[in-house]
Coordinates of N, CA and C in Angstrom, one line a residue:
X3 N 91.4 98.9 145.0 CA 90.0 98.5 144.9 C 89.6 98.7 143.4
X4 N 89.1 97.7 142.7 CA 88.7 97.9 141.3 C 87.4 98.8 141.3
X5 N 87.5 99.8 140.4 CA 86.3 100.6 140.1 C 86.0 100.5 138.6
X6 N 84.9 100.0 138.3 CA 84.5 99.7 136.9 C 83.3 100.5 136.6
X7 N 83.3 101.2 135.5 CA 82.1 102.0 135.1 C 81.7 101.7 133.6
X8 N 80.4 101.9 133.4 CA 79.9 101.8 132.0 C 79.2 103.2 131.7
X9 N 79.4 103.6 130.5 CA 78.8 104.9 130.2 C 78.5 104.9 128.7
X10 N 77.6 105.8 128.3 CA 77.2 105.9 126.9 C 76.6 107.3 126.7
X11 N 75.9 107.5 125.6 CA 75.3 108.8 125.3 C 74.3 109.3 126.3
X12 N 73.7 108.3 127.0 CA 72.8 108.6 128.1 C 72.8 107.4 129.1
X13 N 72.2 107.5 130.2 CA 72.3 106.5 131.3 C 71.5 105.3 130.8
X14 N 70.4 105.4 130.1 CA 69.6 104.3 129.6 C 70.5 103.4 128.7
X15 N 71.2 104.0 127.8 CA 72.1 103.3 126.9 C 73.2 102.5 127.7
X16 N 73.8 103.2 128.6 CA 74.8 102.5 129.4 C 74.2 101.4 130.3
X17 N 73.0 101.5 130.6 CA 72.3 100.5 131.4 C 72.2 99.2 130.7
X18 N 72.2 99.2 129.3 CA 72.1 98.0 128.5 C 73.3 97.0 128.9
X19 N 74.5 97.6 128.9 CA 75.6 96.8 129.3 C 75.5 96.3 130.7
X20 N 75.1 97.2 131.6 CA 74.9 96.9 133.0 C 73.9 95.7 133.2
X21 N 72.8 95.8 132.6 CA 71.8 94.7 132.7 C 72.3 93.4 132.3
X22 N 73.0 93.4 131.2 CA 73.6 92.1 130.7 C 74.6 91.6 131.7
X23 N 75.4 92.4 132.3 CA 76.4 92.0 133.3 C 75.7 91.5 134.6
X24 N 74.7 92.2 135.0 CA 74.0 91.8 136.2 C 73.4 90.4 136.0
X25 N 72.8 90.2 134.8 CA 72.2 88.8 134.5 C 73.3 87.8 134.5
X26 N 74.5 88.1 134.0 CA 75.6 87.1 134.0 C 75.9 86.7 135.4
X27 N 76.0 87.7 136.3 CA 76.3 87.4 137.7 C 75.2 86.6 138.4
X28 N 74.0 87.0 138.1 CA 72.8 86.2 138.7 C 72.9 84.8 138.3
X29 N 73.3 84.4 137.1 CA 73.4 83.1 136.6 C 74.7 82.4 137.0
X30 N 75.6 83.1 137.5 CA 77.0 82.6 137.7 C 77.1 81.9 139.1
X31 N 78.0 81.0 139.2 CA 78.3 80.5 140.5 C 79.0 81.5 141.4
X32 N 79.3 82.7 140.9 CA 79.9 83.8 141.7 C 78.8 84.7 142.3
X33 N 77.6 84.4 142.0 CA 76.5 85.3 142.4 C 76.5 85.7 143.9
X34 N 76.9 84.7 144.7 CA 77.0 85.0 146.2 C 78.1 85.9 146.6
X35 N 79.0 86.3 145.7 CA 80.1 87.2 146.0 C 79.7 88.7 145.8
X36 N 78.6 88.9 145.1 CA 78.2 90.3 144.8 C 76.8 90.6 145.3
X37 N 76.5 91.9 145.4 CA 75.2 92.4 145.7 C 74.9 93.4 144.5
X38 N 73.7 93.2 143.9 CA 73.3 94.0 142.8 C 72.2 95.0 143.2
X39 N 72.5 96.3 143.0 CA 71.6 97.4 143.3 C 71.1 97.9 142.0
X40 N 70.3 99.0 142.0 CA 69.7 99.5 140.8 C 70.7 99.8 139.7
X41 N 71.9 100.4 140.0 CA 72.8 100.8 139.0 C 74.3 100.4 139.4
X42 N 74.4 99.5 140.4 CA 75.7 99.1 140.9 C 75.8 97.6 141.2
X43 N 76.9 97.0 140.9 CA 77.2 95.7 141.3 C 78.4 95.8 142.2
X44 N 78.2 95.4 143.5 CA 79.3 95.6 144.4 C 79.7 94.2 145.0
X45 N 81.0 94.1 145.2 CA 81.5 92.9 145.9 C 81.1 93.0 147.3
X46 N 80.6 91.9 147.9 CA 80.1 91.9 149.3 C 81.2 92.2 150.3
X47 N 82.5 92.0 149.9 CA 83.6 92.3 150.8 C 84.0 93.8 150.7
X48 N 83.3 94.5 149.8 CA 83.6 95.9 149.7 C 84.9 96.2 148.8
X49 N 85.4 95.2 148.2 CA 86.7 95.4 147.5 C 86.5 95.6 146.0
X50 N 85.5 96.3 145.6 CA 85.3 96.6 144.2 C 83.9 96.8 143.8
X51 N 83.6 97.5 142.7 CA 82.3 97.7 142.2 C 82.2 98.0 140.7
X52 N 81.0 97.8 140.2 CA 80.8 98.2 138.8 C 79.5 99.1 138.8
X53 N 79.6 100.2 138.2 CA 78.5 101.2 138.3 C 78.2 101.8 136.9
X54 N 77.0 102.1 136.7 CA 76.5 102.8 135.5 C 76.6 104.3 135.8
X55 N 77.2 105.1 134.8 CA 77.3 106.5 135.0 C 76.3 107.2 134.1
X56 N 75.8 108.4 134.5 CA 75.0 109.2 133.6 C 76.0 109.9 132.6
X57 N 75.5 110.3 131.5 CA 76.3 111.0 130.5 C 76.8 112.3 130.9
X58 N 76.3 112.9 132.0 CA 76.7 114.2 132.5 C 78.1 114.1 133.1
X59 N 79.0 114.8 132.5 CA 80.4 114.7 132.9 C 80.7 115.4 134.2
X60 N 79.9 116.4 134.6 CA 80.2 117.1 135.8 C 80.3 116.3 137.1
X61 N 79.5 115.2 137.1 CA 79.6 114.3 138.3 C 80.6 113.2 138.2
X62 N 81.4 113.2 137.1 CA 82.3 112.1 136.9 C 83.8 112.4 137.1
X63 N 84.1 113.7 137.4 CA 85.4 114.1 137.6 C 85.9 113.5 139.0
X64 N 87.2 113.1 139.0 CA 87.8 112.6 140.2 C 87.6 111.1 140.5
X65 N 86.9 110.4 139.6 CA 86.8 109.0 139.8 C 88.2 108.3 139.4
X66 N 88.4 107.1 140.0 CA 89.7 106.5 139.8 C 89.4 105.1 139.1
X67 N 88.9 105.1 137.9 CA 88.5 103.9 137.2 C 89.6 103.0 136.9
X68 N 89.4 101.7 137.2 CA 90.3 100.7 136.7 C 89.9 100.2 135.3
X69 N 88.6 100.4 135.0 CA 88.1 100.1 133.7 C 86.9 100.9 133.4
X70 N 86.8 101.4 132.2 CA 85.6 102.1 131.7 C 85.1 101.5 130.4
X71 N 83.8 101.1 130.4 CA 83.2 100.5 129.2 C 82.3 101.6 128.6
X72 N 82.6 101.9 127.4 CA 81.9 102.9 126.6 C 81.0 102.2 125.6
X73 N 79.8 102.6 125.5 CA 78.9 102.1 124.5 C 78.4 103.2 123.6
X74 N 78.5 103.0 122.3 CA 78.1 104.0 121.3 C 78.8 105.4 121.5
X75 N 80.1 105.3 121.5 CA 81.0 106.5 121.7 C 80.7 107.6 120.7
X76 N 80.3 107.2 119.5 CA 80.0 108.2 118.4 C 79.0 109.2 118.9
X77 N 78.2 108.8 119.9 CA 77.1 109.7 120.4 C 77.5 110.7 121.4
X78 N 78.7 110.7 121.8 CA 79.2 111.7 122.8 C 79.2 113.1 122.1
X79 N 78.5 114.1 122.7 CA 78.4 115.4 122.1 C 79.7 116.2 122.1
X80 N 80.6 115.8 123.1 CA 81.8 116.6 123.3 C 82.8 115.7 123.9
X81 N 84.0 116.2 124.2 CA 85.0 115.5 124.9 C 84.8 115.5 126.5
X82 N 83.8 116.2 127.0 CA 83.7 116.4 128.4 C 83.7 115.1 129.2
X83 N 82.9 114.1 128.9 CA 82.9 112.9 129.6 C 84.1 112.1 129.4
X84 N 84.6 112.0 128.2 CA 85.9 111.3 127.9 C 87.0 111.9 128.8
X85 N 87.1 113.2 128.9 CA 88.2 113.8 129.7 C 87.9 113.6 131.2
X86 N 86.7 113.6 131.6 CA 86.4 113.4 133.0 C 86.8 112.0 133.4
X87 N 86.7 111.0 132.5 CA 87.0 109.6 132.8 C 88.4 109.2 132.3
X88 N 89.2 110.2 132.1 CA 90.6 109.8 131.7 C 91.2 108.9 132.6
X89 N 91.9 107.9 132.1 CA 92.4 106.8 133.0 C 93.5 107.4 133.9
X90 N 93.5 107.0 135.1 CA 94.4 107.5 136.1 C 95.8 106.9 135.9
X91 N 96.8 107.7 136.0 CA 98.2 107.2 135.9 C 98.6 106.4 137.1
X92 N 97.8 106.5 138.2 CA 98.1 105.7 139.4 C 97.6 104.3 139.3
X93 N 96.7 104.0 138.3 CA 96.2 102.6 138.1 C 97.1 101.9 137.2
X94 N 97.6 100.7 137.6 CA 98.3 99.9 136.7 C 97.4 99.1 135.8
X95 N 97.6 99.1 134.6 CA 96.7 98.4 133.6 C 95.3 98.9 133.5
X96 N 95.0 100.1 133.8 CA 93.7 100.6 133.6 C 93.4 100.7 132.1
X97 N 92.1 100.5 131.8 CA 91.8 100.5 130.3 C 90.4 101.0 130.1
X98 N 90.2 101.5 128.9 CA 88.9 101.9 128.4 C 88.5 100.9 127.2
X99 N 87.3 100.4 127.3 CA 86.8 99.4 126.2 C 85.6 100.0 125.6
X100 N 85.7 100.1 124.2 CA 84.7 100.8 123.5 C 84.0 99.9 122.5
X101 N 82.6 99.8 122.6 CA 81.9 99.1 121.6 C 81.0 100.1 120.9
X102 N 81.0 100.2 119.6 CA 80.2 101.2 118.9 C 80.0 100.9 117.5
X103 N 79.0 101.5 116.9 CA 78.9 101.6 115.4 C 79.7 102.8 115.0
X104 N 79.9 103.0 113.8 CA 80.7 104.1 113.3 C 80.0 105.5 113.6
X105 N 78.7 105.5 113.6 CA 78.0 106.8 113.7 C 78.1 107.6 112.5
X106 N 77.7 108.8 112.5 CA 77.7 109.6 111.3 C 78.4 110.9 111.5
X107 N 79.2 111.1 112.5 CA 79.9 112.3 112.7 C 81.4 112.2 112.4
X108 N 81.7 112.0 111.2 CA 83.1 111.8 110.7 C 83.8 113.1 110.6
X109 N 84.2 113.7 111.7 CA 84.8 115.0 111.7 C 85.8 115.1 112.9
X110 N 86.8 115.9 112.7 CA 87.8 116.2 113.8 C 87.0 116.8 114.9
X111 N 87.3 116.4 116.1 CA 86.6 117.0 117.3 C 85.5 116.0 117.8
X112 N 85.1 115.0 117.0 CA 84.3 114.0 117.5 C 85.2 112.9 118.2
X113 N 84.9 112.5 119.4 CA 85.7 111.6 120.2 C 86.0 110.4 119.4
X114 N 85.0 109.7 118.9 CA 85.2 108.5 118.2 C 86.0 108.7 116.9
X115 N 85.7 109.7 116.1 CA 86.5 109.9 114.9 C 87.9 110.2 115.2
X116 N 88.2 111.0 116.3 CA 89.6 111.2 116.6 C 90.3 110.0 117.0
X117 N 89.7 109.1 117.8 CA 90.3 107.9 118.2 C 90.5 106.9 117.0
X118 N 89.5 106.9 116.1 CA 89.6 106.1 114.9 C 90.8 106.6 114.1
X119 N 91.0 107.9 113.9 CA 92.1 108.4 113.1 C 93.4 108.1 113.8
X120 N 93.5 108.2 115.1 CA 94.7 107.8 115.8 C 95.0 106.3 115.6
X121 N 94.0 105.5 115.6 CA 94.2 104.1 115.4 C 94.7 103.8 114.0
X122 N 94.1 104.5 113.0 CA 94.6 104.3 111.6 C 96.1 104.7 111.4
X123 N 96.5 105.8 112.1 CA 97.9 106.2 112.0 C 98.8 105.2 112.7
X124 N 98.2 104.6 113.8 CA 99.0 103.6 114.6 C 100.1 104.3 115.4
X125 N 99.9 105.5 115.8 CA 101.0 106.2 116.4 C 100.9 106.4 117.9
X126 N 99.9 105.7 118.5 CA 99.8 105.7 120.0 C 100.0 104.3 120.5
X127 N 101.2 104.0 121.1 CA 101.5 102.6 121.5 C 100.5 102.1 122.6
X128 N 99.8 102.9 123.2 CA 98.9 102.4 124.3 C 97.5 102.0 123.7
X129 N 97.3 102.4 122.4 CA 95.9 102.1 121.8 C 95.9 100.9 121.0
X130 N 95.0 100.0 121.3 CA 94.8 98.8 120.5 C 93.4 99.1 119.8
X131 N 93.4 99.0 118.5 CA 92.1 99.4 117.8 C 91.8 98.2 116.9
X132 N 90.6 97.8 117.0 CA 90.0 96.7 116.1 C 88.7 97.2 115.5
X133 N 88.6 97.1 114.2 CA 87.3 97.3 113.6 C 87.1 96.4 112.5
X134 N 85.8 96.1 112.2 CA 85.5 95.2 111.1 C 84.8 96.0 110.0
X135 N 85.2 95.7 108.8 CA 84.5 96.3 107.7 C 84.5 95.2 106.6
X136 N 83.9 95.5 105.5 CA 83.9 94.6 104.4 C 85.2 94.4 103.7
X137 N 86.2 95.3 104.0 CA 87.5 95.2 103.4 C 88.4 94.6 104.4
X138 N 88.8 93.3 104.1 CA 89.7 92.6 105.1 C 91.0 93.3 105.4
X139 N 91.5 94.0 104.4 CA 92.8 94.7 104.6 C 92.7 95.8 105.7
X140 N 91.5 96.3 105.9 CA 91.3 97.4 106.9 C 90.7 96.8 108.1
X141 N 90.5 95.5 108.2 CA 89.8 94.9 109.3 C 90.5 95.2 110.7
X142 N 91.8 95.3 110.7 CA 92.5 95.5 111.9 C 93.7 96.4 111.7
X143 N 93.9 97.4 112.5 CA 95.1 98.1 112.5 C 95.6 98.1 114.0
X144 N 96.8 98.0 114.2 CA 97.4 98.0 115.5 C 98.4 99.1 115.7
X145 N 98.6 99.5 116.9 CA 99.7 100.5 117.1 C 101.0 99.9 116.6
X146 N 101.8 100.8 116.1 CA 103.1 100.3 115.5 C 103.9 99.4 116.3
X147 N 104.0 99.6 117.6 CA 104.7 98.7 118.5 C 104.1 97.3 118.6
X148 N 102.8 97.3 118.6 CA 102.2 96.0 118.6 C 102.3 95.3 117.3
X149 N 102.2 96.0 116.2 CA 102.2 95.4 114.9 C 103.6 94.8 114.6
X150 N 104.6 95.4 115.2 CA 106.0 94.9 115.0 C 106.2 93.5 115.7
X151 N 105.3 93.2 116.7 CA 105.4 91.9 117.4 C 104.7 90.8 116.6
X152 N 103.9 91.1 115.6 CA 103.2 90.1 114.9 C 103.7 90.0 113.4
X153 N 103.7 88.8 112.9 CA 104.0 88.6 111.5 C 102.7 89.0 110.8
X154 N 102.8 89.3 109.5 CA 101.6 89.7 108.7 C 100.6 88.6 108.7
X155 N 101.0 87.3 108.7 CA 100.0 86.2 108.8 C 99.3 86.2 110.1
X156 N 100.1 86.4 111.3 CA 99.4 86.5 112.6 C 98.4 87.6 112.7
X157 N 98.8 88.8 112.1 CA 97.9 89.9 112.1 C 96.6 89.6 111.4
X158 N 96.8 89.0 110.2 CA 95.6 88.6 109.4 C 94.8 87.6 110.1
X159 N 95.4 86.6 110.8 CA 94.6 85.6 111.5 C 93.9 86.1 112.7
X160 N 94.4 87.1 113.4 CA 93.7 87.7 114.5 C 92.4 88.3 114.0
X161 N 92.5 89.0 112.8 CA 91.4 89.6 112.2 C 90.3 88.6 111.8
X162 N 90.8 87.5 111.2 CA 89.8 86.5 110.8 C 89.2 85.8 111.9
X163 N 89.9 85.6 113.0 CA 89.4 84.9 114.2 C 88.3 85.7 114.9
X164 N 88.4 87.0 114.8 CA 87.4 87.8 115.5 C 86.2 88.1 114.6

């Protein structure tokens, strides 16, 4: 059963993504397949849901997320929530999707900075990292295994297309 969560520095911030998703379902021909509650979108057949989580990590341990959407990851005060929502090895193709500005905490120990640094090094084959900056050469870095599958022109074109 798919379990999808959105989270951010606080529940209000995470609700921004949720509200946009709820509106998309309300306008969609699929609207009859889901029921929208205050902080949850649930399939009417009970075979999956999407829920907003509070930023408090203590209530998030033990979840079995198939996908987690993070908004403004730079704002996480510690690794507590990131670790609580670690992707389950029992889920095939589970993923975390992060949308964020760079923030201002460029230091080791900040979740976003550490992930950014890992992406720059390209040494985690499970991590796909994309960022945009004024410098086209730094626009995209891929894990080494992914980078080996693309020609330099393909890598440059992916960056330009996004």
